[in-house]
Amino acid sequence: MLKTANFRPPTLSLRFIPVWRRNFLVWRKLAIPSILGNLADPAFYMLGLGYGLGGLLPEVGGVPYLTFLAAGTVCYSTMNSATFEVLYSGFSRMHVQKTWEAILNTPLTLDDVLLAELLWATSKSLLSGLAILVIVWALGLAGFGQTLWLIPLIILIGFCFSGMGLVMNALSPNYDFFMYYFTLVITPMVLLCGVFYPVDQLPSWLQTISAWLPLTHAIALARPLVQGGAPQQVLVHVLALLAYGGIGFYIALVLTRRRLLK
Amino acid sequence: MPLLNIHNLRKSYGPLEVVAGLDLAVEKGECFGLLGPNGAGKTTTLRLALGLTVPDGGTISMLGLPVPDQAREARVRVGVVPQMDNLDPDFTVRENLLAYGRYFGLKDAETAGRIPALLEFAGLEHRADARIDALSGGMKRRLTLARALVNDPDLIFLDEPTTGLDPQARHMMWQGLRRLLNQGKTILLTTHFMEEAERLCDRIAIMDHGKIIATGSPHELIGSHIEPQVVEIYGEGVADWTAAHGSTYCERVEKVGETVFCYTRNSEALVQQLCNRTDLRYLNRPASLEDVFLKLTGRDLRD
């Protein structure tokens, strides 16, 4: 049951910092396998498909396939990193290790903890996005200057998917539950939002669905930036990503209050 | 003024009223024990007092501040030892204390200055850089207690602090708690070990079905709620004996399985009588807090 007290707006304050720092310090201990895990998978996808499949294709969307894939990979890698962090690692901290419970006995509140988790997952996914961007620069797929705008975009994508993922975290009884989210939300997004091929290759009903998905908005901004153009309808895309992340965070907060402050 | 003052507190989960009009006052410098069978509402009462959940009714004031409205501010001067250890498994002993200090807004230098004394208190001087999974259950428990002291609290909550510990570890924990009381700290602990409550607590409240059903010092509770002598009688003839003599020799008789508990002011005549019976064994002992507890909360299992 949801009580009205759970719906109160979030109290955002700098008190989140020690919790963010706690996550950062733990991450620093395990940084090397963590970076490898976050980086290797999307990098191999991009390079393998980019060269392997790209060699069989003429240009895609007016550029070599590897360049086309680069923009999608930056977005998808950021999305995955943020999602994994709030789902699996966040759930460990909340449910398994009871770290949140320990923190709630101090002068911090659940709002502080959840804000810290949101910003921590955003920070961590920034690293994943940047790692792909570094490969893009190293391979000369895109100029340095034109792609600097990708950095704030990566932060925005991280925010968006961290906020959404926290909703799943709030609802989950166990780790297995997250398979639903990956199977029903994340995987369709990877396949429908233009990571591997232009959305206009899809039948129109799938295009309609795609237009509502946040990863589509992220790629709509990222692809022109990688290819040296200016994105269209920037405001719409930015607002879509902010809305998914912000509304997600608020719903997650209400549900987590119900879960932990009962 | 009490450090913790709870009045007519109520909290329901669905149709179940877990805290049903509870009154409680913990005075400065005392060790207050909250006793009750499983499901009596002890942990919920602690959570309400800390402001971690909103009551359906009643008032709480902790360290002079209203809870839950100013619970966050009140928790600045409170330490909590939860029922289950929730130390940070990715940090060492020292890092656990440092991180916890940060949640209270303490500078690292400040916490670092307190760490040697905290480690000494917990008997973990040589384990500062140990990983948490390398510690025994007793060590983890003591570290959890030390962690609760990182902010030098006035009031300390302990939820079943010695559940699952062996006797050595339990005695060490008790020593630690006594040291804190000697320093003038105030303690509120929940337990279902009567021995623990009897040894540590100045005052005890027995709680059942969300209410306090008796309060007082361990001595007062035993003195006012139960006959001073108990004779436990076992053996094949116990049923016949009880039927024939029970009411003659005992003020109150309780039969539990194959054992009869005789409660009486004077056990001499009863013991004389039992001496001559070869088919019965008996144990004569002074009444304890556990007898009071069982009398007030009943002998039925609470699962």
Coordinates of C-alpha atoms in Angstrom, one line a residue:
Chain A
M1 CA 0.0 0.0 0.0
L2 CA 1.2 3.5 -0.8
K3 CA 0.9 6.1 1.9
T4 CA 0.8 9.8 1.0
A5 CA 4.0 10.4 3.0
N6 CA 5.8 8.3 0.4
F7 CA 4.8 10.7 -2.3
R8 CA 6.4 13.8 -0.8
P9 CA 8.9 15.4 -3.2
P10 CA 12.6 14.4 -3.0
T11 CA 14.7 16.3 -0.5
L12 CA 17.9 16.9 -2.4
S13 CA 21.0 18.0 -0.5
L14 CA 24.8 17.7 -0.6
R15 CA 24.5 15.1 2.2
F16 CA 24.6 12.5 -0.6
I17 CA 28.4 13.1 -0.9
P18 CA 29.7 10.6 1.8
V19 CA 27.5 7.9 0.3
W20 CA 28.7 8.6 -3.2
R21 CA 32.2 8.6 -1.9
R22 CA 31.7 5.2 -0.2
N23 CA 30.7 3.7 -3.5
F24 CA 33.6 5.4 -5.2
L25 CA 36.1 4.0 -2.6
V26 CA 34.8 0.5 -3.0
W27 CA 34.9 0.8 -6.8
R28 CA 38.5 2.0 -6.6
K29 CA 39.5 -1.3 -5.0
L30 CA 37.9 -3.3 -7.8
A31 CA 38.5 -0.8 -10.5
I32 CA 40.6 -2.9 -13.0
P33 CA 38.2 -5.8 -13.4
S34 CA 35.3 -3.3 -13.4
I35 CA 36.7 -1.1 -16.1
L36 CA 37.6 -4.2 -18.2
G37 CA 34.1 -5.5 -17.8
N38 CA 32.5 -2.2 -18.8
L39 CA 34.9 -1.5 -21.6
A40 CA 35.8 -4.8 -23.3
D41 CA 32.3 -6.0 -24.1
P42 CA 31.0 -2.9 -26.0
A43 CA 34.4 -2.3 -27.6
F44 CA 34.6 -5.8 -29.1
Y45 CA 31.0 -5.5 -30.3
M46 CA 31.8 -2.2 -32.0
L47 CA 35.1 -3.3 -33.5
G48 CA 34.0 -6.8 -34.4
L49 CA 30.7 -5.8 -36.1
G50 CA 32.2 -2.5 -37.4
Y51 CA 35.0 -4.2 -39.3
G52 CA 33.5 -7.6 -39.8
L53 CA 30.0 -6.6 -40.9
G54 CA 31.1 -3.2 -42.1
G55 CA 33.4 -4.8 -44.7
L56 CA 30.4 -6.4 -46.4
L57 CA 28.3 -3.2 -46.4
P58 CA 28.5 -0.1 -48.4
E59 CA 28.1 3.1 -46.4
V60 CA 25.4 3.1 -43.7
G61 CA 23.6 6.3 -43.1
G62 CA 26.2 8.1 -45.3
V63 CA 29.3 7.0 -43.4
P64 CA 31.4 3.8 -43.0
Y65 CA 29.6 1.2 -40.8
L66 CA 32.2 1.5 -38.0
T67 CA 31.6 5.2 -37.7
F68 CA 27.8 4.6 -37.8
L69 CA 28.2 2.0 -35.0
A70 CA 30.4 4.2 -32.9
A71 CA 27.6 6.7 -31.9
G72 CA 25.3 3.8 -31.0
T73 CA 28.0 2.1 -29.0
V74 CA 28.7 5.1 -26.9
C75 CA 25.1 5.4 -26.0
Y76 CA 24.4 1.7 -25.5
S77 CA 27.6 1.2 -23.4
T78 CA 26.6 4.1 -21.1
M79 CA 23.1 2.7 -20.8
N80 CA 24.4 -0.7 -19.9
S81 CA 26.8 0.5 -17.4
A82 CA 24.3 2.7 -15.5
T83 CA 21.7 -0.1 -15.6
F84 CA 24.0 -2.7 -14.3
E85 CA 25.2 -0.4 -11.5
V86 CA 21.8 0.5 -10.1
L87 CA 20.4 -3.0 -10.6
Y88 CA 23.0 -5.5 -9.5
S89 CA 25.4 -3.4 -7.4
G90 CA 22.7 -1.2 -6.0
F91 CA 20.6 -4.2 -5.1
S92 CA 23.6 -5.8 -3.3
R93 CA 24.1 -2.6 -1.3
M94 CA 20.4 -2.3 -0.5
H95 CA 19.2 -5.8 0.0
V96 CA 22.1 -8.2 0.5
Q97 CA 24.7 -6.2 2.4
K98 CA 22.1 -3.9 4.1
T99 CA 24.5 -1.0 3.6
W100 CA 21.6 1.4 3.1
E101 CA 20.1 0.2 6.4
A102 CA 23.4 1.0 8.2
I103 CA 23.4 4.4 6.6
L104 CA 19.8 5.2 7.5
N105 CA 20.7 4.8 11.2
T106 CA 23.0 7.9 10.8
P107 CA 21.8 11.5 10.2
L108 CA 21.2 10.7 6.5
T109 CA 17.9 9.9 4.9
L110 CA 16.7 7.5 2.2
D111 CA 16.5 10.5 -0.2
D112 CA 20.2 11.1 0.4
V113 CA 21.1 7.5 -0.3
L114 CA 19.0 7.2 -3.4
L115 CA 20.4 10.5 -4.8
A116 CA 23.9 9.2 -4.1
E117 CA 23.1 6.0 -6.0
L118 CA 21.7 7.9 -8.9
L119 CA 24.7 10.1 -9.2
W120 CA 27.2 7.3 -8.5
A121 CA 25.7 5.2 -11.3
T122 CA 25.8 8.3 -13.6
S123 CA 29.4 8.8 -12.7
K124 CA 30.3 5.3 -13.4
S125 CA 28.5 5.2 -16.7
L126 CA 30.3 8.4 -17.7
L127 CA 33.6 6.3 -17.5
S128 CA 32.1 3.6 -19.8
G129 CA 30.9 6.2 -22.3
L130 CA 34.2 8.0 -22.2
A131 CA 36.1 4.8 -22.7
I132 CA 34.3 4.2 -26.0
L133 CA 34.8 7.8 -27.0
V134 CA 38.5 7.4 -26.4
I135 CA 38.5 4.5 -28.9
V136 CA 36.6 6.6 -31.3
W137 CA 39.3 9.3 -31.1
A138 CA 42.1 6.8 -31.2
L139 CA 40.8 5.2 -34.4
G140 CA 40.2 8.7 -35.9
L141 CA 36.5 7.9 -36.4
A142 CA 35.5 11.4 -35.4
G143 CA 37.3 14.7 -34.7
F144 CA 38.0 15.6 -31.1
G145 CA 36.4 19.0 -31.0
Q146 CA 33.0 18.0 -32.6
T147 CA 32.6 15.1 -30.1
L148 CA 33.2 17.1 -26.9
W149 CA 29.4 17.6 -26.8
L150 CA 29.1 13.9 -26.4
I151 CA 30.5 14.2 -22.8
P152 CA 27.4 16.1 -21.4
L153 CA 25.3 13.8 -23.5
I154 CA 26.9 10.7 -21.9
I155 CA 26.1 12.2 -18.4
L156 CA 22.5 12.8 -19.5
I157 CA 22.2 9.2 -20.8
G158 CA 23.7 7.9 -17.5
F159 CA 21.2 9.9 -15.5
C160 CA 18.3 8.7 -17.6
F161 CA 19.0 5.0 -17.3
S162 CA 20.1 5.2 -13.6
G163 CA 16.8 6.8 -12.7
M164 CA 14.9 4.2 -14.7
G165 CA 16.9 1.3 -13.3
L166 CA 16.3 2.4 -9.7
V167 CA 12.6 1.7 -10.2
M168 CA 13.5 -2.0 -10.9
N169 CA 15.8 -2.0 -7.9
A170 CA 12.9 -0.8 -5.7
L171 CA 10.6 -3.5 -6.9
S172 CA 12.9 -6.5 -7.1
P173 CA 12.6 -9.4 -4.7
N174 CA 15.9 -10.9 -5.9
Y175 CA 18.6 -10.8 -8.7
D176 CA 16.6 -13.0 -11.0
F177 CA 13.9 -10.3 -11.3
F178 CA 16.3 -8.1 -13.3
M179 CA 16.2 -10.6 -16.2
Y180 CA 12.7 -9.2 -17.0
Y181 CA 14.0 -5.7 -17.3
F182 CA 16.9 -6.8 -19.5
T183 CA 14.7 -9.1 -21.7
L184 CA 11.7 -6.8 -22.0
V185 CA 13.3 -3.3 -21.8
I186 CA 17.1 -3.1 -22.4
T187 CA 17.5 -5.7 -25.2
P188 CA 14.5 -4.4 -27.2
M189 CA 16.0 -0.9 -26.8
V190 CA 19.4 -2.1 -28.2
L191 CA 17.7 -3.6 -31.2
L192 CA 15.0 -1.0 -31.9
C193 CA 16.7 2.3 -31.2
G194 CA 19.3 2.5 -34.0
V195 CA 22.4 1.2 -32.3
F196 CA 23.2 -1.3 -35.1
Y197 CA 21.2 0.1 -38.1
P198 CA 19.1 3.1 -38.8
V199 CA 15.6 3.1 -37.3
D200 CA 14.1 3.8 -40.7
Q201 CA 14.9 0.2 -41.7
L202 CA 12.2 -1.0 -39.4
P203 CA 8.5 -1.4 -40.3
S204 CA 6.6 1.7 -39.4
W205 CA 4.8 0.1 -36.3
L206 CA 8.2 -0.7 -34.8
Q207 CA 9.4 2.8 -35.7
T208 CA 6.5 4.2 -33.7
I209 CA 7.5 2.2 -30.7
S210 CA 11.1 3.2 -31.2
A211 CA 10.3 6.9 -31.2
W212 CA 9.1 6.6 -27.6
L213 CA 12.2 4.8 -26.3
P214 CA 14.9 6.9 -24.5
L215 CA 17.8 5.3 -26.2
T216 CA 16.4 6.5 -29.6
H217 CA 16.6 10.1 -28.2
A218 CA 20.1 9.5 -27.0
I219 CA 21.3 8.2 -30.4
A220 CA 19.4 10.9 -32.3
L221 CA 21.7 13.4 -30.5
A222 CA 24.9 11.3 -30.5
R223 CA 25.0 10.2 -34.1
P224 CA 25.1 13.7 -35.7
L225 CA 27.8 14.7 -33.2
V226 CA 30.0 11.8 -34.1
Q227 CA 29.5 12.4 -37.8
G228 CA 30.3 16.1 -37.5
G229 CA 26.8 17.5 -37.9
A230 CA 24.4 19.3 -35.7
P231 CA 21.6 17.3 -34.1
Q232 CA 18.0 18.2 -34.9
Q233 CA 15.3 18.9 -32.3
V234 CA 17.8 19.0 -29.5
L235 CA 15.4 20.3 -26.9
V236 CA 12.9 17.4 -27.5
H237 CA 15.6 14.8 -27.1
V238 CA 17.2 16.3 -24.1
L239 CA 13.8 16.8 -22.4
A240 CA 12.9 13.1 -23.2
L241 CA 16.0 11.9 -21.5
L242 CA 15.6 14.2 -18.5
A243 CA 11.9 13.1 -18.2
Y244 CA 12.7 9.4 -18.3
G245 CA 15.5 9.8 -15.7
G246 CA 13.7 12.3 -13.5
I247 CA 10.3 10.6 -13.4
G248 CA 12.1 7.3 -13.0
F249 CA 14.0 8.6 -10.0
Y250 CA 10.9 10.0 -8.4
I251 CA 8.9 6.7 -8.9
A252 CA 12.0 4.8 -7.5
L253 CA 12.1 7.1 -4.5
V254 CA 8.4 6.5 -3.7
L255 CA 8.7 2.8 -4.1
T256 CA 11.9 2.5 -2.1
R257 CA 10.4 4.6 0.7
R258 CA 7.5 2.1 0.7
R259 CA 10.0 -0.8 0.7
L260 CA 12.4 0.4 3.4
L261 CA 10.6 2.9 5.6
K262 CA 7.6 0.8 6.4
Chain B
M1 CA 13.8 14.9 31.4
P2 CA 14.0 11.4 29.8
L3 CA 16.4 11.0 26.8
L4 CA 13.8 9.0 25.0
N5 CA 10.1 9.6 25.7
I6 CA 7.4 7.7 24.0
H7 CA 3.7 8.2 24.6
N8 CA 0.8 6.2 23.3
L9 CA 2.7 5.0 20.3
R10 CA 0.7 3.1 17.6
K11 CA 1.7 1.3 14.4
S12 CA -0.2 -1.1 12.3
Y13 CA 0.7 -3.3 9.3
G14 CA -2.6 -4.1 7.6
P15 CA -5.0 -5.5 10.2
L16 CA -2.1 -6.3 12.6
E17 CA -1.4 -3.7 15.3
V18 CA 2.3 -4.2 16.0
V19 CA 2.7 -1.3 18.4
A20 CA -0.6 -0.8 20.3
G21 CA -0.4 2.2 22.6
L22 CA 3.1 2.0 24.0
D23 CA 4.5 4.3 26.7
L24 CA 8.2 4.3 27.5
A25 CA 10.7 6.6 29.1
V26 CA 14.4 6.1 29.1
E27 CA 16.3 8.2 31.7
K28 CA 19.8 9.6 31.2
G29 CA 22.5 7.2 32.2
E30 CA 20.4 4.1 32.6
C31 CA 20.4 0.8 30.8
F32 CA 16.8 0.1 29.7
G33 CA 15.9 -3.4 28.5
L34 CA 13.0 -4.1 26.3
L35 CA 12.0 -7.7 26.6
G36 CA 9.5 -9.6 24.7
P37 CA 8.8 -12.7 22.7
N38 CA 9.4 -12.7 18.9
G39 CA 6.8 -10.5 17.2
A40 CA 6.1 -8.5 20.4
G41 CA 7.0 -5.3 18.5
K42 CA 10.5 -4.6 19.9
T43 CA 12.2 -3.9 16.6
T44 CA 9.3 -1.9 15.3
T45 CA 9.5 0.3 18.4
L46 CA 13.2 0.9 17.9
R47 CA 12.6 1.8 14.2
L48 CA 9.8 4.2 15.2
A49 CA 12.0 5.8 17.9
L50 CA 14.8 6.4 15.3
G51 CA 12.3 8.0 12.9
L52 CA 12.8 5.2 10.2
T53 CA 9.0 4.7 10.0
V54 CA 6.1 7.0 10.6
P55 CA 3.8 6.1 13.5
D56 CA 0.0 5.9 13.1
G57 CA -0.4 7.7 16.4
G58 CA 1.3 8.9 19.6
T59 CA 4.4 11.0 20.2
I60 CA 8.1 10.4 20.4
S61 CA 10.8 12.7 21.6
M62 CA 14.4 11.7 21.4
L63 CA 17.2 13.8 23.0
G64 CA 14.6 16.6 23.3
L65 CA 13.7 16.6 19.6
P66 CA 10.4 15.5 18.1
V67 CA 10.5 12.3 16.1
P68 CA 10.0 11.7 13.2
D69 CA 9.9 15.5 12.3
Q70 CA 13.5 16.1 13.6
A71 CA 14.7 12.5 13.7
R72 CA 17.6 13.3 11.4
E73 CA 18.9 15.9 13.8
A74 CA 18.3 13.7 16.8
R75 CA 20.3 10.8 15.2
V76 CA 23.4 13.0 15.2
R77 CA 23.8 12.0 18.9
V78 CA 22.5 8.4 18.6
G79 CA 24.4 5.2 18.0
V80 CA 22.7 2.0 16.6
V81 CA 23.7 -1.6 16.8
P82 CA 21.3 -3.4 14.5
Q83 CA 20.1 -7.0 14.9
M84 CA 22.0 -8.2 11.8
D85 CA 25.5 -7.0 11.2
N86 CA 25.6 -4.7 8.2
L87 CA 29.3 -3.8 8.1
D88 CA 30.7 -2.9 4.8
P89 CA 32.3 -6.1 3.5
D90 CA 34.4 -4.3 0.9
F91 CA 36.1 -2.2 3.5
T92 CA 38.7 -3.0 6.2
V93 CA 37.9 -2.5 9.9
R94 CA 39.4 1.0 9.8
E95 CA 37.7 1.9 6.6
N96 CA 34.4 0.9 8.0
L97 CA 34.8 3.3 10.9
L98 CA 36.1 6.1 8.6
A99 CA 33.2 5.7 6.2
Y100 CA 30.6 5.6 9.0
G101 CA 32.1 8.8 10.5
R102 CA 31.5 10.5 7.2
Y103 CA 27.8 9.8 7.3
F104 CA 27.8 11.8 10.5
G105 CA 29.6 14.6 8.8
L106 CA 32.8 13.9 10.7
K107 CA 36.1 14.9 9.0
D108 CA 38.4 12.0 8.3
A109 CA 41.0 13.5 10.7
E110 CA 38.5 13.6 13.5
T111 CA 37.4 10.0 13.0
A112 CA 41.0 8.9 12.6
G113 CA 41.7 10.4 16.0
R114 CA 39.0 8.4 17.6
I115 CA 39.8 5.1 15.8
P116 CA 42.6 3.9 18.2
A117 CA 40.2 4.2 21.2
L118 CA 37.4 2.5 19.3
L119 CA 39.6 -0.3 18.3
E120 CA 40.9 -0.7 21.8
F121 CA 37.3 -0.7 23.0
A122 CA 36.4 -3.5 20.5
G123 CA 39.5 -5.5 21.2
L124 CA 40.5 -5.1 17.6
E125 CA 43.8 -3.1 17.9
H126 CA 45.6 -5.6 15.8
R127 CA 42.9 -6.0 13.2
A128 CA 42.6 -2.5 11.9
D129 CA 43.5 -3.5 8.4
A130 CA 41.7 -6.8 8.4
R131 CA 38.9 -7.5 5.9
I132 CA 35.5 -8.0 7.4
D133 CA 35.1 -11.6 6.3
A134 CA 38.3 -12.4 8.2
L135 CA 36.6 -11.5 11.5
S136 CA 34.8 -13.9 13.8
G137 CA 31.1 -13.4 14.7
G138 CA 32.1 -11.8 18.0
M139 CA 34.6 -9.5 16.4
K140 CA 32.0 -8.3 13.9
R141 CA 29.6 -7.7 16.6
R142 CA 32.1 -5.6 18.6
L143 CA 33.1 -3.7 15.5
T144 CA 29.4 -2.9 14.9
L145 CA 29.3 -1.6 18.5
A146 CA 32.5 0.4 18.0
R147 CA 31.0 1.8 14.7
A148 CA 27.9 2.9 16.6
L149 CA 30.2 4.9 18.9
V150 CA 32.0 6.7 16.1
N151 CA 30.0 9.9 16.7
D152 CA 30.3 9.7 20.5
P153 CA 26.6 9.3 21.0
D154 CA 24.6 10.1 24.1
L155 CA 22.0 7.4 23.5
I156 CA 22.8 3.9 22.1
F157 CA 20.2 1.5 20.7
L158 CA 21.1 -2.2 20.6
D159 CA 18.8 -4.6 18.9
E160 CA 19.5 -8.1 20.3
P161 CA 23.2 -7.4 20.7
T162 CA 24.4 -10.9 21.6
T163 CA 22.1 -13.1 19.6
G164 CA 24.2 -15.9 18.0
L165 CA 27.3 -15.2 20.0
D166 CA 29.1 -17.9 22.1
P167 CA 29.4 -17.4 25.9
Q168 CA 32.9 -15.9 25.7
A169 CA 31.9 -13.4 23.0
R170 CA 28.7 -12.6 24.9
H171 CA 30.6 -11.8 28.1
M172 CA 33.0 -9.6 26.3
M173 CA 30.1 -7.7 24.7
W174 CA 28.6 -7.2 28.2
Q175 CA 31.8 -5.9 29.6
G176 CA 31.9 -3.3 26.7
L177 CA 28.3 -2.3 27.5
R178 CA 29.1 -1.9 31.2
R179 CA 32.1 0.3 30.3
L180 CA 29.8 2.5 28.3
L181 CA 27.3 2.8 31.2
N182 CA 30.2 3.8 33.5
Q183 CA 31.0 6.5 31.0
G184 CA 27.5 7.9 31.5
K185 CA 26.0 6.7 28.2
T186 CA 22.4 5.8 28.0
I187 CA 21.5 2.4 26.5
L188 CA 18.2 1.0 25.2
L189 CA 18.5 -2.7 24.3
T190 CA 16.2 -5.3 23.2
T191 CA 16.8 -8.9 24.1
H192 CA 15.2 -12.2 24.8
F193 CA 18.1 -13.4 27.0
M194 CA 16.8 -12.8 30.5
E195 CA 20.3 -13.3 31.9
E196 CA 21.5 -10.4 29.7
A197 CA 18.7 -8.1 30.9
E198 CA 19.2 -9.1 34.5
R199 CA 22.9 -8.4 34.4
L200 CA 22.9 -5.2 32.5
C201 CA 19.7 -3.4 32.9
D202 CA 18.7 -0.9 35.6
R203 CA 15.1 -1.1 34.4
I204 CA 13.2 -3.6 32.2
A205 CA 10.0 -3.3 30.3
I206 CA 8.3 -6.6 29.3
M207 CA 6.5 -6.1 26.1
D208 CA 3.9 -8.3 24.4
H209 CA 1.4 -7.7 21.6
G210 CA 2.7 -4.2 21.1
K211 CA 2.2 -3.0 24.7
I212 CA 4.3 -2.8 27.8
I213 CA 2.9 -5.2 30.3
A214 CA 5.3 -4.7 33.2
T215 CA 8.1 -2.3 34.1
G216 CA 10.7 -2.1 36.9
S217 CA 14.1 -3.2 38.0
P218 CA 14.8 -6.9 37.6
H219 CA 14.4 -7.2 41.4
E220 CA 11.1 -5.4 41.5
L221 CA 9.7 -7.5 38.7
I222 CA 10.6 -10.7 40.4
G223 CA 9.4 -9.4 43.8
S224 CA 6.1 -8.1 42.5
H225 CA 5.0 -10.6 39.9
I226 CA 6.0 -14.0 41.1
E227 CA 6.4 -16.2 44.2
P228 CA 10.1 -16.2 45.3
Q229 CA 10.7 -20.0 45.2
V230 CA 10.3 -22.4 42.3
V231 CA 10.4 -26.2 42.6
E232 CA 10.5 -28.0 39.3
I233 CA 9.3 -31.6 39.5
Y234 CA 9.9 -34.4 37.0
G235 CA 9.2 -38.1 36.9
E236 CA 6.6 -40.7 36.1
G237 CA 4.4 -40.0 39.1
V238 CA 4.3 -36.3 38.6
A239 CA 0.7 -36.1 37.3
D240 CA -0.7 -38.2 40.3
W241 CA 1.4 -36.2 42.7
T242 CA 0.1 -32.9 41.4
A243 CA -3.5 -34.0 41.6
A244 CA -3.0 -35.2 45.2
H245 CA -0.7 -32.6 46.7
G246 CA -0.2 -29.7 44.3
S247 CA -2.6 -27.3 45.8
T248 CA -1.5 -28.1 49.4
Y249 CA 2.1 -27.2 48.9
C250 CA 2.2 -24.6 46.1
E251 CA 0.5 -21.3 45.6
R252 CA 0.6 -21.8 41.9
V253 CA 1.2 -24.9 39.8
E254 CA 2.1 -24.9 36.1
K255 CA 2.3 -28.1 34.1
V256 CA 4.5 -28.0 31.0
G257 CA 4.8 -31.4 29.2
E258 CA 6.2 -33.8 31.7
T259 CA 7.4 -31.1 34.1
V260 CA 5.5 -29.4 36.9
F261 CA 6.6 -26.0 38.1
C262 CA 5.5 -25.2 41.7
Y263 CA 5.7 -21.5 42.7
T264 CA 5.6 -20.9 46.4
R265 CA 6.7 -18.5 49.1
N266 CA 8.1 -21.2 51.2
S267 CA 9.4 -24.4 49.6
E268 CA 10.6 -26.2 52.8
A269 CA 7.5 -28.4 53.4
L270 CA 7.3 -29.2 49.7
V271 CA 10.9 -30.3 49.5
Q272 CA 10.5 -32.4 52.7
Q273 CA 7.5 -34.1 51.0
L274 CA 9.5 -34.7 47.7
C275 CA 12.5 -36.1 49.6
N276 CA 10.5 -39.2 50.4
R277 CA 9.4 -39.9 46.8
T278 CA 11.7 -42.2 44.8
D279 CA 9.7 -41.8 41.6
L280 CA 10.1 -38.0 41.4
R281 CA 13.1 -35.8 40.8
Y282 CA 13.0 -32.1 41.7
L283 CA 15.0 -28.9 41.5
N284 CA 14.5 -26.1 44.0
R285 CA 15.6 -22.7 43.0
P286 CA 14.9 -19.0 43.5
A287 CA 12.5 -17.5 41.0
S288 CA 14.1 -15.6 38.1
L289 CA 13.3 -13.0 35.6
E290 CA 12.6 -15.8 33.1
D291 CA 9.8 -17.1 35.4
V292 CA 8.3 -13.6 35.4
F293 CA 8.6 -13.4 31.7
L294 CA 6.9 -16.8 31.1
K295 CA 4.2 -16.0 33.6
L296 CA 3.4 -12.7 31.9
T297 CA 3.8 -13.7 28.2
G298 CA 2.7 -17.3 28.4
R299 CA 4.5 -20.5 27.4
D300 CA 3.1 -20.7 23.9
L301 CA 5.6 -20.7 21.0
R302 CA 5.7 -17.5 19.0
D303 CA 6.9 -18.3 15.5

